[in-house]
Amino acid sequence: MKRQKGVVDENIFDVLTEEIVFTILDFLDPNPLDKKSFSLACKAFYGIESRHRKALKPLRSEHLITVLKRYPHLEHLDLSLCPRITDNSLTIISVLCKSTLRSIDLSQSRFFSHVGLWNLATNCSGLVEIDLSNATELRDTGAAAIAEAKNLERLWLARCKLITDMGIGCIAVGCKKLRSISLKWCLGVGDLGVGLIALKCKQIRHLDLSYLPITNKCLPCILQLQYLEDLILVGCFSIDDDSLVALKQGCKSLKKLDMSSCQNVSHVGLSSLTSDARSLQQLALAYGSPVTHALADSLQDLSMLQSIKLDGCVVTYAGLKGIGNWCASLREVSLSKCSGVTDEGLSSLVMKHRDLRKLDVTCCRKITQVSIAYITNSCPALTSLKMESCTLVPSEAFVLIGQRCLCLEELDLTDNEIDDEGLKSISRCVKLTSLKLGICLNITDEGLGHVGMCCSKLIELDLYRCVGITDSGILAIARGCPGLEMINLAYCKDITDSSLISLSKCSRLNTFESRGCPSITSLGLAAIAVGCKQLAKLDIKKCHNINDAGMIPLAHFSQNLRQINLSYSSVTDVGLLSLASISCLQGMTILHLKGLTASGLAAALLACGGLTKVKLQASFKSLLPQPLFEHLEARGCMFQWRDKVFQAELDPICWKLQLEDMQ
């Protein structure tokens, strides 16, 4: 068609300012492929996307120079997918990012030292957050280098076991703007180091001292922190009632306190610690002292308490009743794996809390339909209910959940007696995003069909060992729940390729588990690969009919795949090697592959350059050359060796009986 005279070709984006285009990009789906597609449309878009990006999570450290030059305005750099970060890498980052960089995550990275950290801290003056968790080789010299980051506000040092009080002292002196610090499992840090942090860093809001060998000596300094809101003392075994009673005052600003696994602290010490903490909103006492009436009494002044976690504790009726009487503002209660929880105790608690939003009674094996009746009648606003392995609750009780708790978003019914009538009722909970039905042997396609028809917001569905489910049930889920992101079909023996073809329409699916489904073949896997391009985790263990033909489409279409379990499948050298084209691939489990040879395995391991964790059969250890392992480990890959013999699959009912015998 000829152009008319006087008509000027004009791109609509030419009349938009860069700020407006930036706003449009802010509203794009978080899927990184969307912004990549935008940037590849034309040179102008390529430049705009480069200037717009503020956060980056690179896959390979060897590409750092290229990506950092492309994105000059980065503020947040997440290197958790790059296991090999050297001093040279940190120097490059410090030179190219300079003062624009505000946060960096090195929590899964190794091979750097105090030299690289010093360059980072001195050149990147805008740094406010550094995550160095798991830097197990980092010493006090590294801590001294961090101290050069004068504007640092958030620092994570979990499991930095070689850092001592001296290193923490350097940080305390140099980083006086710190608001949040985690020293979890820093076993070389004691009262002196913690005391220096409390003395020098007056702005501290969040303090994690879990599993530190600290005593009562540093507690007075901690409790004098004027702005402290979040104190975590999990597993601090040297803190006891005597040391807490000696304290003259509690912490008025405290909003969250976690003293889980502090078995030497009872209601006596807790009362001293919370005496002035009238603003406390969250309290965790999991795996600690028994929950008695005396403990409940110690909470009576906490009028703003919204969450209490007592997982693993011995619980008494008087204790639960007391909590029900005193803690009127509760929104969350967790009693997971508590012994002593009965219908009488649980009912006395929930009947006083109509505004309860979250309840966890996992493995409370003494409760029956009586408790469910009280829960559903008293707490209609529940958004989360977890009741795995409440085996005395009969099937008819689950109907009450769907009749009365219509606000539920998360429901865990793993290992229960629910049947299709219960599922039909629960399908009325149209806000459900997570539904776990693993080991529910009484449900069939009929019940699942109701869920698919009504629960369109479902994101996560667990059907582990639900042997009554077939392709028609999965078809209903795929049609009715297009936003599904995770599904577990492990050991659903009647599932075939038809289910996978149905699920391939769920384009947001990122986690797919189908281990032990013998009828699934490479054809079904190919459909998942083509339709679900966001797939990140795949478990096809014991899918004997999946072979190399399934790996080819996976290698071509599943470029976001990060973890794969191929154990007991029919994949050979050829299929394994084809996965090398997936640049995101980090974890592989490859046990009992009959068609795998030592030479094929070696070639695949070398070709998959991003691997960080590989599980292998122990028999390969002597078949592969030691220099190969040294090369791969230097690249950042860790190996786990398994010597597990092949095991035949048990019938589901026999398997469940065996599980009950173990509990």
XYZ file of C-alpha atoms in Angstrom:
663
model
C 0.000 0.000 0.000
C 1.334 3.463 -0.940
C 1.858 6.033 1.771
C -0.313 9.131 1.592
C 1.452 12.435 1.119
C 2.001 14.377 4.287
C 1.623 11.351 6.571
C 4.648 10.905 8.823
C 5.525 7.453 10.247
C 5.707 7.829 14.015
C 6.443 5.211 16.663
C 4.135 5.703 19.634
C 7.111 5.186 21.974
C 8.821 8.216 20.402
C 6.303 10.518 22.080
C 6.698 8.898 25.512
C 9.312 10.083 27.973
C 11.785 7.558 29.345
C 10.159 7.893 32.780
C 6.799 6.791 31.368
C 8.382 3.760 29.670
C 10.105 2.935 32.972
C 6.682 2.938 34.656
C 5.343 0.554 32.003
C 8.279 -1.788 32.623
C 7.543 -1.719 36.361
C 4.153 -3.282 35.650
C 5.516 -6.167 33.566
C 5.155 -9.726 34.858
C 8.121 -10.724 37.076
C 9.046 -13.411 34.546
C 12.519 -12.271 33.347
C 11.733 -13.440 29.815
C 9.217 -10.607 29.439
C 11.786 -7.858 29.940
C 14.249 -9.765 27.793
C 11.696 -9.844 24.972
C 11.130 -6.110 25.401
C 14.850 -5.365 25.211
C 15.251 -7.405 22.011
C 12.505 -5.566 20.135
C 14.780 -2.745 18.935
C 17.920 -0.795 19.865
C 15.922 1.909 21.641
C 14.192 -0.641 23.873
C 17.506 -2.369 24.520
C 18.951 0.876 25.861
C 15.852 1.743 27.888
C 15.779 -1.687 29.554
C 19.489 -1.376 30.386
C 18.952 1.959 32.103
C 15.766 0.819 33.846
C 17.078 -2.313 35.561
C 17.995 -1.817 39.208
C 18.279 -5.463 40.333
C 20.231 -8.351 38.792
C 20.621 -12.074 39.550
C 23.304 -13.404 37.165
C 23.751 -17.119 36.501
C 27.502 -17.205 35.884
C 30.292 -15.177 37.432
C 32.299 -15.282 34.190
C 29.719 -12.991 32.579
C 29.918 -10.324 35.291
C 31.893 -7.758 33.296
C 29.496 -7.971 30.356
C 26.285 -7.694 32.384
C 27.578 -4.993 34.728
C 28.609 -2.827 31.782
C 25.195 -3.277 30.218
C 23.353 -2.301 33.419
C 25.098 0.810 34.786
C 22.441 1.735 37.364
C 22.305 -1.471 39.387
C 21.399 -1.083 43.053
C 20.822 -4.721 44.062
C 23.127 -7.564 43.002
C 22.138 -11.126 43.919
C 25.008 -13.574 43.347
C 23.358 -16.528 45.111
C 23.395 -18.495 41.829
C 27.138 -17.939 41.375
C 29.070 -20.325 43.646
C 32.471 -19.120 42.439
C 33.042 -15.468 43.303
C 36.716 -14.585 43.657
C 38.481 -11.469 44.900
C 38.843 -10.446 41.258
C 35.062 -10.743 40.828
C 34.418 -8.461 43.813
C 37.009 -5.982 42.554
C 35.276 -5.826 39.160
C 31.933 -5.234 40.901
C 33.408 -2.486 43.067
C 34.897 -0.694 40.031
C 31.868 -0.957 37.744
C 29.090 -0.405 40.298
C 30.792 2.043 42.653
C 28.429 4.169 44.734
C 25.213 3.058 42.964
C 25.318 -0.452 44.518
C 23.190 -0.666 47.661
C 22.947 -4.396 48.374
C 24.823 -7.575 47.465
C 24.000 -11.218 48.214
C 27.007 -13.540 48.542
C 25.196 -16.146 50.662
C 25.927 -19.078 48.328
C 29.284 -17.875 47.024
C 32.812 -18.993 47.922
C 36.451 -18.411 46.981
C 36.646 -14.720 47.985
C 38.665 -13.332 50.902
C 39.118 -10.146 52.896
C 40.906 -8.579 49.906
C 37.831 -8.639 47.681
C 35.557 -7.573 50.544
C 37.811 -4.604 51.310
C 37.637 -3.419 47.684
C 33.869 -3.796 47.746
C 33.429 -1.945 51.036
C 35.753 0.948 50.197
C 34.658 1.559 46.585
C 30.902 0.986 47.002
C 30.166 3.726 49.515
C 26.401 3.373 49.018
C 26.278 -0.214 50.328
C 23.601 -0.638 52.972
C 23.173 -4.441 52.882
C 25.583 -7.385 52.589
C 24.626 -11.062 52.925
C 27.664 -13.217 53.719
C 25.762 -16.186 55.163
C 27.545 -19.542 54.772
C 30.975 -17.929 54.277
C 32.457 -20.623 56.483
C 36.059 -19.732 55.604
C 35.699 -16.036 56.427
C 37.862 -14.884 59.331
C 38.340 -11.738 61.393
C 40.305 -10.095 58.573
C 37.176 -10.388 56.438
C 35.081 -8.867 59.215
C 37.575 -5.995 59.452
C 37.168 -5.417 55.716
C 33.381 -5.273 56.096
C 33.860 -2.604 58.763
C 34.972 -0.225 55.982
C 31.354 -0.106 54.730
C 30.498 2.887 56.889
C 26.891 3.202 55.666
C 26.016 -0.460 56.206
C 22.573 -1.014 57.756
C 21.914 -4.752 57.259
C 24.504 -7.532 57.632
C 23.971 -11.304 57.507
C 26.809 -13.489 58.830
C 24.940 -16.748 59.548
C 27.298 -19.759 59.832
C 30.474 -17.679 59.578
C 31.970 -19.963 62.223
C 35.556 -18.662 62.100
C 34.732 -15.052 62.962
C 35.417 -14.211 66.599
C 34.679 -11.380 69.014
C 37.605 -9.451 67.551
C 36.090 -9.378 64.071
C 32.647 -8.461 65.402
C 34.289 -5.705 67.410
C 35.721 -4.221 64.199
C 32.252 -4.257 62.631
C 30.724 -2.655 65.725
C 33.223 0.204 65.592
C 33.099 0.700 61.821
C 29.421 0.132 61.024
C 27.610 2.295 63.551
C 24.567 2.685 61.284
C 23.723 -1.029 61.544
C 20.018 -1.702 62.012
C 19.964 -5.448 61.407
C 22.575 -8.149 61.978
C 22.439 -11.951 61.980
C 25.159 -13.856 63.849
C 23.353 -17.206 63.778
C 25.746 -20.135 64.250
C 28.775 -17.818 64.544
C 30.228 -20.114 67.190
C 33.343 -17.996 67.724
C 31.297 -15.021 68.905
C 30.434 -14.683 72.579
C 29.359 -12.119 75.152
C 32.157 -9.688 74.281
C 31.322 -9.416 70.584
C 27.572 -9.174 71.143
C 28.115 -6.620 73.881
C 30.215 -4.455 71.540
C 27.478 -4.544 68.900
C 24.909 -3.445 71.483
C 27.246 -0.749 72.842
C 28.351 0.788 69.523
C 25.386 0.183 67.167
C 22.592 2.062 68.888
C 20.245 1.882 65.871
C 19.881 -1.940 65.952
C 16.310 -3.105 65.201
C 16.887 -6.792 64.335
C 19.351 -9.021 66.221
C 19.721 -12.761 65.535
C 21.969 -14.520 68.083
C 20.730 -18.077 67.471
C 23.006 -20.868 68.728
C 25.674 -18.487 70.052
C 27.558 -19.470 73.236
C 26.365 -16.326 75.017
C 25.378 -16.018 78.678
C 23.530 -13.497 80.807
C 26.523 -11.104 80.672
C 25.551 -9.507 77.340
C 21.788 -9.360 77.983
C 21.705 -6.023 79.893
C 23.416 -4.257 76.978
C 21.029 -5.845 74.478
C 17.916 -4.866 76.400
C 19.104 -1.266 76.613
C 18.925 -0.936 72.820
C 16.326 1.777 72.430
C 15.009 0.699 69.026
C 15.326 -3.118 69.239
C 12.208 -4.731 67.773
C 13.241 -8.257 66.776
C 15.364 -10.443 69.094
C 16.127 -14.065 68.149
C 17.755 -16.265 70.796
C 17.034 -19.734 69.353
C 19.196 -22.443 70.928
C 21.040 -20.160 73.352
C 21.393 -22.929 75.927
C 23.451 -20.943 78.440
C 20.631 -18.487 79.073
C 18.497 -19.653 81.989
C 15.914 -18.430 84.466
C 18.491 -17.246 87.007
C 20.213 -14.962 84.506
C 16.926 -13.531 83.249
C 15.500 -12.917 86.722
C 18.604 -10.872 87.533
C 17.715 -8.376 84.809
C 16.419 -5.095 86.162
C 14.254 -4.316 83.128
C 12.983 -5.746 79.880
C 13.003 -4.135 76.439
C 10.125 -1.724 75.841
C 10.524 -1.527 72.065
C 10.514 -5.322 71.495
C 7.903 -6.567 68.983
C 9.214 -10.053 68.163
C 10.950 -12.517 70.506
C 12.065 -16.018 69.525
C 13.384 -18.206 72.356
C 12.763 -21.575 70.698
C 14.911 -24.453 71.997
C 15.914 -22.451 75.081
C 15.096 -25.363 77.352
C 16.506 -23.769 80.482
C 14.050 -20.878 80.333
C 10.632 -21.309 81.936
C 7.808 -18.889 82.679
C 9.953 -17.420 85.457
C 12.691 -16.150 83.144
C 10.241 -15.274 80.394
C 8.345 -12.957 82.750
C 11.526 -10.986 83.439
C 12.413 -10.675 79.773
C 8.955 -9.495 78.721
C 8.153 -7.407 81.810
C 8.347 -4.117 79.941
C 7.675 -5.495 76.450
C 4.100 -4.265 76.223
C 4.474 -3.882 72.440
C 5.387 -7.548 71.863
C 3.445 -8.933 68.890
C 5.180 -12.256 68.067
C 6.473 -14.838 70.551
C 8.108 -18.179 69.676
C 8.824 -20.723 72.429
C 9.013 -23.871 70.264
C 10.737 -26.972 71.690
C 11.086 -25.344 75.071
C 9.595 -25.722 78.516
C 6.108 -27.203 79.064
C 3.155 -24.936 78.346
C 1.500 -24.720 81.736
C -0.948 -22.374 83.431
C 2.033 -20.557 84.963
C 3.485 -19.864 81.520
C 0.114 -18.590 80.316
C -0.053 -16.255 83.322
C 3.327 -14.788 82.358
C 1.764 -13.579 79.100
C -1.186 -11.746 80.615
C 0.336 -8.272 80.236
C 1.119 -8.770 76.522
C -2.055 -7.138 75.278
C -0.722 -6.678 71.728
C 0.462 -10.283 71.233
C -0.715 -11.514 67.826
C 1.336 -14.670 67.222
C 2.499 -17.465 69.511
C 4.447 -20.544 68.352
C 4.742 -23.476 70.728
C 5.769 -26.205 68.248
C 7.159 -29.358 69.829
C 6.303 -28.388 73.406
C 4.499 -30.477 75.993
C 1.136 -28.753 76.322
C -1.376 -28.922 79.166
C -5.079 -28.170 79.168
C -4.558 -25.453 81.767
C -1.850 -23.872 79.636
C -4.008 -23.666 76.510
C -6.975 -22.408 78.467
C -4.835 -19.742 80.090
C -3.504 -18.545 76.719
C -7.088 -18.367 75.497
C -8.059 -16.224 78.474
C -5.122 -13.801 78.485
C -4.076 -13.321 74.845
C -7.195 -11.740 73.393
C -5.458 -10.216 70.367
C -4.031 -13.481 68.935
C -4.146 -13.913 65.151
C -1.761 -16.892 64.824
C -1.277 -20.022 66.954
C 1.135 -22.834 66.097
C 0.969 -26.123 68.012
C 2.718 -28.318 65.453
C 3.949 -31.622 66.946
C 2.894 -30.632 70.459
C 2.174 -33.549 72.745
C -0.758 -33.146 75.087
C -3.084 -31.245 72.748
C -6.595 -32.604 73.286
C -10.092 -31.623 72.202
C -10.713 -30.037 75.571
C -7.554 -27.910 75.538
C -7.740 -26.825 71.899
C -11.436 -26.010 72.136
C -10.876 -23.817 75.200
C -8.262 -21.882 73.239
C -10.021 -21.302 69.914
C -13.463 -20.514 71.287
C -12.055 -17.241 72.676
C -10.460 -16.148 69.371
C -12.939 -15.448 66.601
C -10.337 -13.273 64.834
C -7.741 -16.062 64.567
C -6.211 -16.112 61.074
C -3.625 -18.923 61.203
C -3.741 -22.230 63.090
C -1.236 -25.101 62.904
C -2.137 -28.372 64.646
C 0.139 -30.635 62.577
C 0.573 -34.087 64.163
C -1.790 -33.327 67.049
C -2.952 -36.931 66.951
C -5.407 -36.788 69.869
C -7.838 -34.268 68.434
C -11.104 -35.447 66.879
C -14.185 -34.031 65.198
C -14.920 -32.105 68.389
C -11.892 -29.864 67.822
C -12.753 -29.313 64.158
C -16.284 -28.296 65.116
C -14.953 -25.734 67.607
C -12.283 -24.444 65.212
C -14.667 -23.935 62.296
C -17.432 -22.478 64.448
C -15.212 -20.131 66.466
C -12.726 -19.032 63.782
C -14.602 -18.286 60.535
C -11.911 -15.791 59.442
C -9.123 -18.412 59.224
C -6.859 -17.934 56.201
C -4.432 -20.775 57.016
C -5.172 -24.170 58.586
C -2.508 -26.868 58.838
C -3.618 -30.215 60.254
C -1.354 -32.860 58.742
C -1.643 -36.336 60.316
C -4.607 -35.600 62.579
C -5.564 -39.219 62.099
C -8.465 -39.389 64.606
C -10.461 -36.779 62.693
C -13.191 -38.626 60.728
C -14.078 -37.880 57.103
C -17.347 -36.095 57.914
C -15.510 -33.451 59.962
C -13.856 -31.990 56.864
C -17.243 -30.943 55.502
C -17.401 -28.383 58.320
C -14.275 -26.632 57.008
C -15.905 -25.828 53.671
C -19.157 -24.810 55.298
C -17.712 -22.346 57.796
C -14.158 -21.258 56.873
C -14.693 -19.615 53.494
C -11.698 -17.265 53.812
C -9.103 -20.045 53.721
C -6.127 -19.454 51.416
C -3.847 -22.234 52.701
C -5.029 -25.701 53.751
C -2.812 -28.682 54.638
C -4.738 -31.959 55.048
C -1.832 -34.315 54.372
C -2.338 -37.858 55.723
C -5.976 -37.489 56.770
C -9.272 -39.334 56.233
C -10.860 -36.726 53.973
C -13.001 -38.109 51.114
C -14.772 -36.689 48.057
C -17.607 -35.205 50.113
C -15.039 -33.315 52.156
C -13.323 -32.047 49.011
C -16.659 -30.967 47.543
C -17.306 -28.902 50.655
C -13.782 -27.465 50.749
C -14.124 -26.355 47.107
C -16.392 -23.606 48.467
C -13.207 -21.964 49.768
C -12.694 -20.088 46.511
C -9.731 -18.085 47.838
C -7.544 -21.197 48.220
C -4.052 -20.794 46.770
C -2.369 -23.772 48.487
C -3.962 -27.197 49.016
C -2.022 -30.204 50.326
C -3.713 -33.609 50.118
C -0.729 -35.955 50.205
C -1.423 -39.524 51.423
C -5.198 -38.908 51.430
C -6.163 -42.351 50.159
C -9.942 -41.786 50.138
C -10.136 -39.006 47.531
C -10.821 -39.605 43.833
C -11.278 -37.655 40.603
C -14.807 -36.748 41.667
C -13.643 -34.691 44.634
C -10.743 -33.173 42.728
C -13.154 -32.138 39.991
C -14.990 -29.871 42.446
C -11.691 -28.241 43.429
C -10.827 -27.610 39.769
C -14.258 -26.178 39.109
C -14.333 -23.724 42.016
C -10.782 -22.948 43.213
C -9.459 -20.961 40.259
C -6.831 -19.158 42.367
C -4.983 -22.367 43.238
C -1.194 -22.004 42.922
C 0.088 -25.062 44.820
C -1.436 -28.568 44.822
C 0.119 -31.577 46.575
C -1.330 -34.987 45.657
C 1.591 -37.106 46.866
C 0.543 -40.784 46.959
C -3.119 -39.999 46.251
C -3.641 -43.308 44.474
C -7.310 -42.666 43.668
C -6.454 -39.822 41.286
C -6.319 -40.384 37.515
C -6.005 -38.248 34.380
C -9.580 -36.940 34.539
C -8.984 -35.347 37.937
C -5.829 -33.627 36.733
C -7.651 -32.429 33.601
C -10.199 -30.690 35.850
C -7.397 -28.988 37.791
C -5.563 -27.892 34.627
C -8.737 -26.407 33.135
C -9.916 -24.658 36.279
C -6.610 -23.503 37.780
C -4.626 -21.803 34.980
C -2.336 -20.035 37.471
C -1.006 -23.284 38.941
C 2.711 -22.998 39.777
C 3.439 -26.220 41.700
C 1.964 -29.718 41.535
C 3.129 -32.941 43.173
C 1.858 -36.159 41.564
C 4.490 -38.450 43.065
C 3.411 -42.109 43.218
C -0.012 -41.432 41.703
C 0.366 -44.661 39.753
C -2.559 -44.157 37.317
C -1.318 -40.821 35.967
C -0.331 -40.953 32.277
C 0.883 -38.584 29.587
C -2.662 -37.218 29.281
C -2.261 -35.463 32.633
C 1.001 -33.862 31.547
C -0.509 -32.710 28.274
C -3.362 -31.114 30.257
C -0.960 -29.434 32.678
C 1.124 -28.052 29.815
C -1.584 -25.373 29.476
C -0.608 -24.037 32.920
C 2.082 -21.693 31.615
C 3.195 -20.532 35.100
C 4.053 -24.034 36.320
C 7.559 -23.931 37.826
C 7.662 -27.064 40.018
C 6.583 -30.476 38.735
C 7.030 -33.706 40.719
C 5.950 -37.005 39.198
C 8.326 -39.542 40.726
C 7.040 -43.084 40.731
C 4.495 -42.586 37.922
C 5.324 -45.585 35.683
C 2.929 -44.675 32.843
C 4.483 -41.276 32.124
C 6.700 -41.231 29.024
C 8.893 -38.805 27.137
C 5.849 -37.647 25.167
C 4.207 -36.190 28.275
C 7.454 -34.622 29.455
C 7.896 -32.977 26.056
C 4.453 -31.370 26.426
C 5.434 -29.928 29.834
C 8.705 -28.603 28.389
C 6.969 -26.861 25.472
C 4.059 -25.388 27.458
C 5.653 -24.595 30.826
C 8.674 -22.464 30.011
C 9.012 -21.233 33.611
C 9.736 -24.774 34.832
C 12.515 -24.546 37.441
C 12.272 -27.818 39.398
C 11.571 -31.241 37.881
C 11.454 -34.612 39.649
C 10.925 -37.631 37.369
C 12.594 -40.223 39.592
C 11.338 -43.774 38.920
C 9.594 -42.703 35.708
C 11.096 -45.681 33.882
C 9.559 -44.812 30.509
C 11.227 -41.410 30.241
C 14.343 -41.616 28.095
C 16.588 -39.436 25.949
C 13.643 -38.433 23.757
C 12.276 -36.474 26.717
C 15.548 -34.694 27.395
C 15.819 -33.083 23.940
C 12.689 -30.859 24.203
C 13.551 -30.194 27.844
C 16.983 -28.926 26.803
C 15.473 -26.752 24.079
C 12.454 -25.196 25.832
C 13.131 -25.341 29.604
C 15.808 -22.685 29.855
C 14.749 -21.761 33.415
C 15.295 -25.294 34.767
C 17.483 -25.295 37.894
C 16.979 -28.681 39.555
C 16.309 -32.096 38.048
C 16.068 -35.616 39.470
C 16.559 -38.310 36.817
C 17.162 -41.271 39.132
C 15.877 -44.677 37.989
C 14.752 -43.285 34.613
C 15.917 -44.588 31.206
C 18.065 -41.573 30.332
C 21.516 -42.369 28.893
C 24.709 -40.448 28.112
C 23.083 -38.723 25.133
C 20.129 -37.350 27.072
C 22.244 -36.207 29.991
C 24.680 -34.401 27.733
C 21.839 -32.569 25.953
C 20.980 -30.807 29.235
C 24.228 -28.837 28.944
C 22.345 -26.261 26.871
C 20.331 -25.224 29.962
C 22.465 -22.439 31.397
C 20.360 -22.167 34.602
C 20.828 -25.819 35.587
C 22.447 -26.015 39.034
C 21.375 -29.254 40.697
C 21.207 -32.827 39.367
C 20.353 -36.125 41.053
C 21.310 -39.079 38.875
C 21.157 -42.399 40.713
C 20.723 -45.836 39.157
C 20.740 -44.806 35.487
C 21.459 -48.090 33.736
C 22.370 -46.421 30.443
C 24.892 -44.025 31.965
C 28.604 -44.659 31.468
C 31.570 -43.093 33.236
C 32.741 -41.311 30.080
C 29.233 -40.003 29.339
C 28.856 -38.743 32.903
C 32.241 -36.996 32.772
C 31.332 -35.271 29.503
C 27.978 -34.101 30.875
C 29.493 -32.773 34.117
C 32.070 -30.765 32.187
C 29.517 -29.430 29.710
C 26.985 -28.300 32.362
C 28.984 -25.279 33.459
C 26.559 -23.937 36.064
C 26.298 -27.017 38.282
C 26.632 -26.372 42.014
C 25.298 -29.630 43.493
C 25.307 -33.170 42.077
C 24.124 -36.395 43.712
C 25.776 -39.500 42.247
C 25.964 -43.230 42.797
C 29.033 -44.027 44.901
C 30.194 -46.582 42.319
C 31.152 -43.739 39.941
C 33.633 -42.265 42.412
C 36.345 -44.772 41.513
C 35.528 -44.701 37.786
C 36.093 -40.978 37.263
C 39.535 -39.297 37.404
C 40.324 -37.270 40.518
C 41.448 -34.208 38.464
C 37.899 -34.023 37.086
C 36.451 -33.620 40.587
C 39.116 -31.074 41.507
C 38.292 -29.045 38.403
C 34.534 -29.136 39.042
C 34.908 -28.333 42.746
C 37.123 -25.369 41.867
C 34.303 -24.240 39.601
C 31.950 -24.274 42.612
C 30.311 -27.708 42.295
C 29.755 -29.948 45.346
C 29.244 -33.708 45.151
C 27.105 -35.940 47.352
C 27.652 -39.675 47.085
C 24.915 -42.248 47.638
C 25.330 -45.988 48.055
C 21.636 -46.786 48.191
C 20.574 -50.108 46.681
C 17.560 -50.348 44.415
C 14.293 -50.616 46.380
C 11.013 -51.982 45.053
C 7.989 -49.729 45.556
C 5.534 -50.683 48.308
C 1.776 -50.751 47.890
C 0.429 -47.340 49.140
C -1.559 -48.849 52.003
C 1.402 -50.955 53.156
C 3.601 -47.876 52.858
C 1.249 -45.857 55.074
C 1.091 -48.619 57.686
C 4.873 -48.775 57.727
C 5.019 -44.995 58.182
C 2.608 -45.153 61.135
C 4.748 -47.825 62.790
C 7.749 -45.493 62.607
C 5.958 -42.553 64.240
